[in-house]
Tab-separated table of C-alpha atoms in Angstrom:
chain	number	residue	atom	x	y	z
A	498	UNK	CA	19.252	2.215	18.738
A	499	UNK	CA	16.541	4.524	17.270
A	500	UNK	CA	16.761	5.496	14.163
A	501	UNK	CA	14.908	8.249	11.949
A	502	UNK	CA	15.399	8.026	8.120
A	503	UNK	CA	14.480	10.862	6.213
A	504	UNK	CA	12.916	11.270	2.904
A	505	UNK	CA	13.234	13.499	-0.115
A	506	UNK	CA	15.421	16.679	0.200
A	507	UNK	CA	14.985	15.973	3.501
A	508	UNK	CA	17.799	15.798	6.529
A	509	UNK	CA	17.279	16.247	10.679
A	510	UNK	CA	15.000	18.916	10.873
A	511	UNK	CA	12.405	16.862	9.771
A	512	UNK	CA	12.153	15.267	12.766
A	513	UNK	CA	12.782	18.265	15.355
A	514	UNK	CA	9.376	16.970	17.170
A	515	UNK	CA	10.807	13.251	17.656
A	516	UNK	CA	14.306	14.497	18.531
A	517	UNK	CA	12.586	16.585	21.507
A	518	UNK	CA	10.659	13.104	22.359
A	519	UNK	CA	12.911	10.906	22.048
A	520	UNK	CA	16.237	12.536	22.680
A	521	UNK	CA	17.990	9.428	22.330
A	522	UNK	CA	17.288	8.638	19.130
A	523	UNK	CA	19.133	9.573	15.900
A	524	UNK	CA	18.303	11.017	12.554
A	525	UNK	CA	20.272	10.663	9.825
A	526	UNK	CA	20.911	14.105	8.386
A	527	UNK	CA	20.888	13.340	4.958
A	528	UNK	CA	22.352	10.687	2.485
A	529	UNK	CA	24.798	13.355	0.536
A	530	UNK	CA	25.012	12.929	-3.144
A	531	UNK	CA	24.207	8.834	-2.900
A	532	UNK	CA	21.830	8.153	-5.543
A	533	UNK	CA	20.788	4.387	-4.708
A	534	UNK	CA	18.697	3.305	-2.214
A	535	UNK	CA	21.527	0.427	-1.539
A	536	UNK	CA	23.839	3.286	-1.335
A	537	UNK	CA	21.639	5.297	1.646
A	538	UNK	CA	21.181	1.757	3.377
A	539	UNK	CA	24.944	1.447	3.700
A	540	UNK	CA	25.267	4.517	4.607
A	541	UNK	CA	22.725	4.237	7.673
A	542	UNK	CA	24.561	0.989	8.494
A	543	UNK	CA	27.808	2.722	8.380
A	544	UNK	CA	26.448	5.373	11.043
A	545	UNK	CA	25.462	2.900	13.519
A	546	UNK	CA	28.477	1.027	13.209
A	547	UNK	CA	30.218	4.282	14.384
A	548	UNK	CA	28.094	4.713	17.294
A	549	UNK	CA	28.353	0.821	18.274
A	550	UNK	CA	24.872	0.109	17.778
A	551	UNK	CA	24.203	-3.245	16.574
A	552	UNK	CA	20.067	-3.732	16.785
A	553	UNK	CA	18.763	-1.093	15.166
A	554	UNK	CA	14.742	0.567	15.479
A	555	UNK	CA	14.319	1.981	12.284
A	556	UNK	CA	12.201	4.663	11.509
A	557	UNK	CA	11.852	5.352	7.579
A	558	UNK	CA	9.621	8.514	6.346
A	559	UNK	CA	8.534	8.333	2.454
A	560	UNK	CA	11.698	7.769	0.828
A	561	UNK	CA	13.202	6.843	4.472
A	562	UNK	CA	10.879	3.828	4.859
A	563	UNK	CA	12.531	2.165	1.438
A	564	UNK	CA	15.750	3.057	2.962
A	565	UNK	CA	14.440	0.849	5.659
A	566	UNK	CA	13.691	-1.662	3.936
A	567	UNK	CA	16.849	-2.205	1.738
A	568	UNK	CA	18.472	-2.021	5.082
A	569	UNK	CA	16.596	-5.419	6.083
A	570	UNK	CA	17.465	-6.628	2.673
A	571	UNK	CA	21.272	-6.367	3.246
A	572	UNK	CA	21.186	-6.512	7.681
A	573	UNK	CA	18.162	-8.629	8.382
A	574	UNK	CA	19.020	-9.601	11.744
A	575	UNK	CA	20.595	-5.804	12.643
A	576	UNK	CA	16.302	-4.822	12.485
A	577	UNK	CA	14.850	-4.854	15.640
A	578	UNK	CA	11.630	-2.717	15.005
A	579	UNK	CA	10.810	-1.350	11.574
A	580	UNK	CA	8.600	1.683	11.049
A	581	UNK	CA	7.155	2.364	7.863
A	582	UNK	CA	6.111	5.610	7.345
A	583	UNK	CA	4.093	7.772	4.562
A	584	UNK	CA	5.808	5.591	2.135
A	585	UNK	CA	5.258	2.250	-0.679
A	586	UNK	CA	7.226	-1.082	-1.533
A	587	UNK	CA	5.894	-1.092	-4.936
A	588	UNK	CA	8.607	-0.328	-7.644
A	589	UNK	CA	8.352	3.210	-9.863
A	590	UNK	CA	5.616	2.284	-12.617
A	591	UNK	CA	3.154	4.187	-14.883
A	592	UNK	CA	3.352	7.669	-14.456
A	593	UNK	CA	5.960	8.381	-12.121
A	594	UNK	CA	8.963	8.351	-14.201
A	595	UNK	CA	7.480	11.335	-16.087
A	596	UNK	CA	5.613	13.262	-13.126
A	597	UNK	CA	9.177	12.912	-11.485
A	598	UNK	CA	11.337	14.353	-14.911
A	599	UNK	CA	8.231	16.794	-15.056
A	600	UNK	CA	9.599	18.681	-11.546
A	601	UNK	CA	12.946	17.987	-12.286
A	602	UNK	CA	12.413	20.240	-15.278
A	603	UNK	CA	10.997	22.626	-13.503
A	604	UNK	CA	14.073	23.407	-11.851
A	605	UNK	CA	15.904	23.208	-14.771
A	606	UNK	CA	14.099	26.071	-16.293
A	607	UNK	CA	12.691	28.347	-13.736
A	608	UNK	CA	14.834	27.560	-10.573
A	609	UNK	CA	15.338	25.032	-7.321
A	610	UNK	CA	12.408	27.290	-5.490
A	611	UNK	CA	9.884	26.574	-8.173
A	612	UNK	CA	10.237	23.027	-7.973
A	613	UNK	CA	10.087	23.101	-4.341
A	614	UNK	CA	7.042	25.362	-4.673
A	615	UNK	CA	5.204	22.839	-6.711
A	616	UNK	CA	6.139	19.768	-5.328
A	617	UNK	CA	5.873	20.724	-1.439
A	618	UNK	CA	2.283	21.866	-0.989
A	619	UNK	CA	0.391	18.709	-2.252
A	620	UNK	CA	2.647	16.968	0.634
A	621	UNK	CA	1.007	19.025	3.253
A	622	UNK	CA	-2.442	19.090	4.200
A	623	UNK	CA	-4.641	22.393	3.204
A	624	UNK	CA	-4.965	23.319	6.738
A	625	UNK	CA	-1.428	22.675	7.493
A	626	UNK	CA	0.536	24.871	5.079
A	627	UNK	CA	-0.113	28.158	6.320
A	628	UNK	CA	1.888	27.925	9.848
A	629	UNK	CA	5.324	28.595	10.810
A	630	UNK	CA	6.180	24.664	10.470
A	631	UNK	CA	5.545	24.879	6.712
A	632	UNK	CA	8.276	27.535	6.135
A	633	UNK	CA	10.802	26.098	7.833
A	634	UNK	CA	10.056	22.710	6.140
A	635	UNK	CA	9.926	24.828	2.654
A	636	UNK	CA	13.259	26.016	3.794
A	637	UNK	CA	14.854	23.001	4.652
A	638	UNK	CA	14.077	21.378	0.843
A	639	UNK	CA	15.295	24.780	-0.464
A	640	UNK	CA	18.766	24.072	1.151
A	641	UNK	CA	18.795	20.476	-0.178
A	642	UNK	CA	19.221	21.807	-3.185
A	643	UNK	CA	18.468	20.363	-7.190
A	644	UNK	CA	21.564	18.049	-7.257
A	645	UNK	CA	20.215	15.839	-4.148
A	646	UNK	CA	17.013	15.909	-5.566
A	647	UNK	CA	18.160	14.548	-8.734
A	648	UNK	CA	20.045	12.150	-7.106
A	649	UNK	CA	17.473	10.612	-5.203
A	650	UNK	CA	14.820	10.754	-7.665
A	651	UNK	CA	17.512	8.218	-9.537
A	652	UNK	CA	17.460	6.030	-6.561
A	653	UNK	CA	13.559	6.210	-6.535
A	654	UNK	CA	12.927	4.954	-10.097
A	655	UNK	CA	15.165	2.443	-9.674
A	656	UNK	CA	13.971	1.241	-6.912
A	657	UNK	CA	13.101	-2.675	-6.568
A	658	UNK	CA	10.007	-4.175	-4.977
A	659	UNK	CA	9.987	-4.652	-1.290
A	660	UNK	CA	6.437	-7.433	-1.272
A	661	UNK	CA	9.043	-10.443	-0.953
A	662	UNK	CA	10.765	-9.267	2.065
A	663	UNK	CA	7.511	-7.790	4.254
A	664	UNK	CA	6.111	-11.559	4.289
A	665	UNK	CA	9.159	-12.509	5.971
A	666	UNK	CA	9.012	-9.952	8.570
A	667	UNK	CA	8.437	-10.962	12.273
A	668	UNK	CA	9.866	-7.998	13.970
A	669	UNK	CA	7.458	-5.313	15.428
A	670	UNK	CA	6.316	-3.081	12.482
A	671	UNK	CA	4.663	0.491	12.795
A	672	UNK	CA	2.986	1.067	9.163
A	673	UNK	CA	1.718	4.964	9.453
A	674	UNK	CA	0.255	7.397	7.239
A	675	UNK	CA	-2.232	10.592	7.069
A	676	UNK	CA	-5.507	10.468	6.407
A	677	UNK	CA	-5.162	13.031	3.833
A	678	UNK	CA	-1.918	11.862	2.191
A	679	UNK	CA	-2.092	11.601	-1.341
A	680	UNK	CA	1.098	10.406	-2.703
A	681	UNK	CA	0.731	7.658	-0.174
A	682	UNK	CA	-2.397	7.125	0.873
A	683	UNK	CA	-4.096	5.026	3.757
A	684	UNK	CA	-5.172	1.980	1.330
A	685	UNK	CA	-1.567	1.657	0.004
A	686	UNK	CA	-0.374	1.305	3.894
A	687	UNK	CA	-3.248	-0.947	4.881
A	688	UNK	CA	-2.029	-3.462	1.547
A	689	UNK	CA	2.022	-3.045	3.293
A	690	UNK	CA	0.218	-3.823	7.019
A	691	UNK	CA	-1.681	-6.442	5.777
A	692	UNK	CA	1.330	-8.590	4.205
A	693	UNK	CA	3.667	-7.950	7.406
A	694	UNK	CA	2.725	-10.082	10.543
A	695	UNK	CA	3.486	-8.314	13.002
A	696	UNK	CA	2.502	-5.221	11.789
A	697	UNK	CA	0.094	-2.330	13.696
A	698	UNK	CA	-1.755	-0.114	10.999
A	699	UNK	CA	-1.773	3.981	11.856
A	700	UNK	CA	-4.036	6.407	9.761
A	701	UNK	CA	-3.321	9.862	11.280
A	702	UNK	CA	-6.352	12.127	11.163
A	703	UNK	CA	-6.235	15.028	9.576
A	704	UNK	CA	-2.430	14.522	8.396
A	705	UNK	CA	-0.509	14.867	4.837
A	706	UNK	CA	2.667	13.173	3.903
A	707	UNK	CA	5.026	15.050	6.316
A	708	UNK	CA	3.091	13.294	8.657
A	709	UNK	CA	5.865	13.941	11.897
A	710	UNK	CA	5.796	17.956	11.078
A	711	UNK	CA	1.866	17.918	10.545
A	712	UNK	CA	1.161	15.728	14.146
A	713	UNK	CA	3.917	15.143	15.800
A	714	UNK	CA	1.758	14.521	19.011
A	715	UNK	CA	-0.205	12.164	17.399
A	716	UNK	CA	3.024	10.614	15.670
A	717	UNK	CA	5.035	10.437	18.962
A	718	UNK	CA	2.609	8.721	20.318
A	719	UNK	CA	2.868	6.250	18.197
A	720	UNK	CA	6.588	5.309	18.532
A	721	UNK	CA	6.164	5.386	22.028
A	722	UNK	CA	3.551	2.314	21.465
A	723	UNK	CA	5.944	1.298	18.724
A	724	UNK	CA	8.967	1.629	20.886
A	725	UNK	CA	7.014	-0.264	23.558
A	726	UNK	CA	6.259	-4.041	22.064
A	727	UNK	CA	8.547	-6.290	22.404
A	728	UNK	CA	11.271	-7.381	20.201
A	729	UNK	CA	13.937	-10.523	19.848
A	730	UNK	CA	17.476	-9.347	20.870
């Protein structure tokens, strides 16, 4: 079963271009108030046990792709094909504890649609914000609302390292980003395609971080190759 995990005050309309490809696929819409990533993975798991699925093609955006992962932490053998997607294994470090509490105040003190309005446009490549996909995608965080953002930002910074379980990783893996993304940029997924073995590396010209809203030609295209190489059971 395909599945599309989505990231950051983020649910199904994130991935309106792959539900039109791939119609048979799934997105998750949402991981409600949960504020670990073991939490989300459980609650993917749980999802496909209701719809009988028991190999499972995961496709994780930024905060999806650790979803995706902790999944293959707890399910190992449920992971068929493993997409990682605009996103990092490395745990929350240096900065990002206090760029993160910086937007969370933001909304705190001047409202949910000032955060979004700060922390949305550096996602999305210059050329790309300007278009009717940006609104709706502006629209969708708005509805998210501050409580799942501060809920997720918990499960972000306490997030644990993912290096140990990519070297053990033998299933097909899709590691895709933009070209232009700068939260997480092409050299961070060439270091995650380089540890996995049977990995196939993906920079997306002219692409930010909501890569599948940016090019979702060029990103379907890429599951459908994805989609395509063979996997165990």
């Amino acid at each position: 079963m395909l599945m599309f995990l989505p990231g950051l005050i983020c649910d199904t309309r994130i991935f309106a271009a792959q539900q039109s490809a791939f119609p048979d696929g799934w997105v998750l819409d949402g991981y409600g108030m949960a504020d670990t990533l073991t939490e989300m993975a459980r609650i993917v798991l749980a999802k496909a046990d209701e719809r009988g699925a028991d190999k499972l093609d995961l496709f994780g955006h930024s905060m999806g792709g650790r979803v995706a992962m902790e999944i293959v932490r707890l399910a190992p053998d449920r992971v068929r094909r493993l997409a990682l997607v605009s996103t990092g294994i490395h745990p929350a470090g240096g900065k990002e504890p206090a760029q993160r509490a910086a937007l969370q105040q933001i909304g705190y003190e001047d409202g949910f649609e000032a955060l979004v309005d700060t922390w949305l446009p550096p996602m999305v490549a210059d050329a790309n914000r300007d278009t009717p996909a940006y609104t709706e995608m502006r629209e969708m965080c708005l509805s998210n609302g501050q409580a799942v953002f501060d809920a997720q930002i918990k499960a972000l910074l306490n997030r644990a390292p993912f290096d140990d379980l990519l070297a053990g990783l033998t299933c097909p893996t899709l590691v895709m980003t933009g070209e232009l993304d700068a939260w997480a940029p092409p050299s961070q997924h060439e270091a995650i395609a380089a540890k996995a073995a049977n990995s196939h590396l993906v920079i997306v010209p002219g692409a930010g971080h909501m890569i599948q809203v940016e090019a979702p030609d060029a990103v379907n295209a890429a599951i459908s190759d994805w989609l395509a190489m063979p996997a165990a059971g």
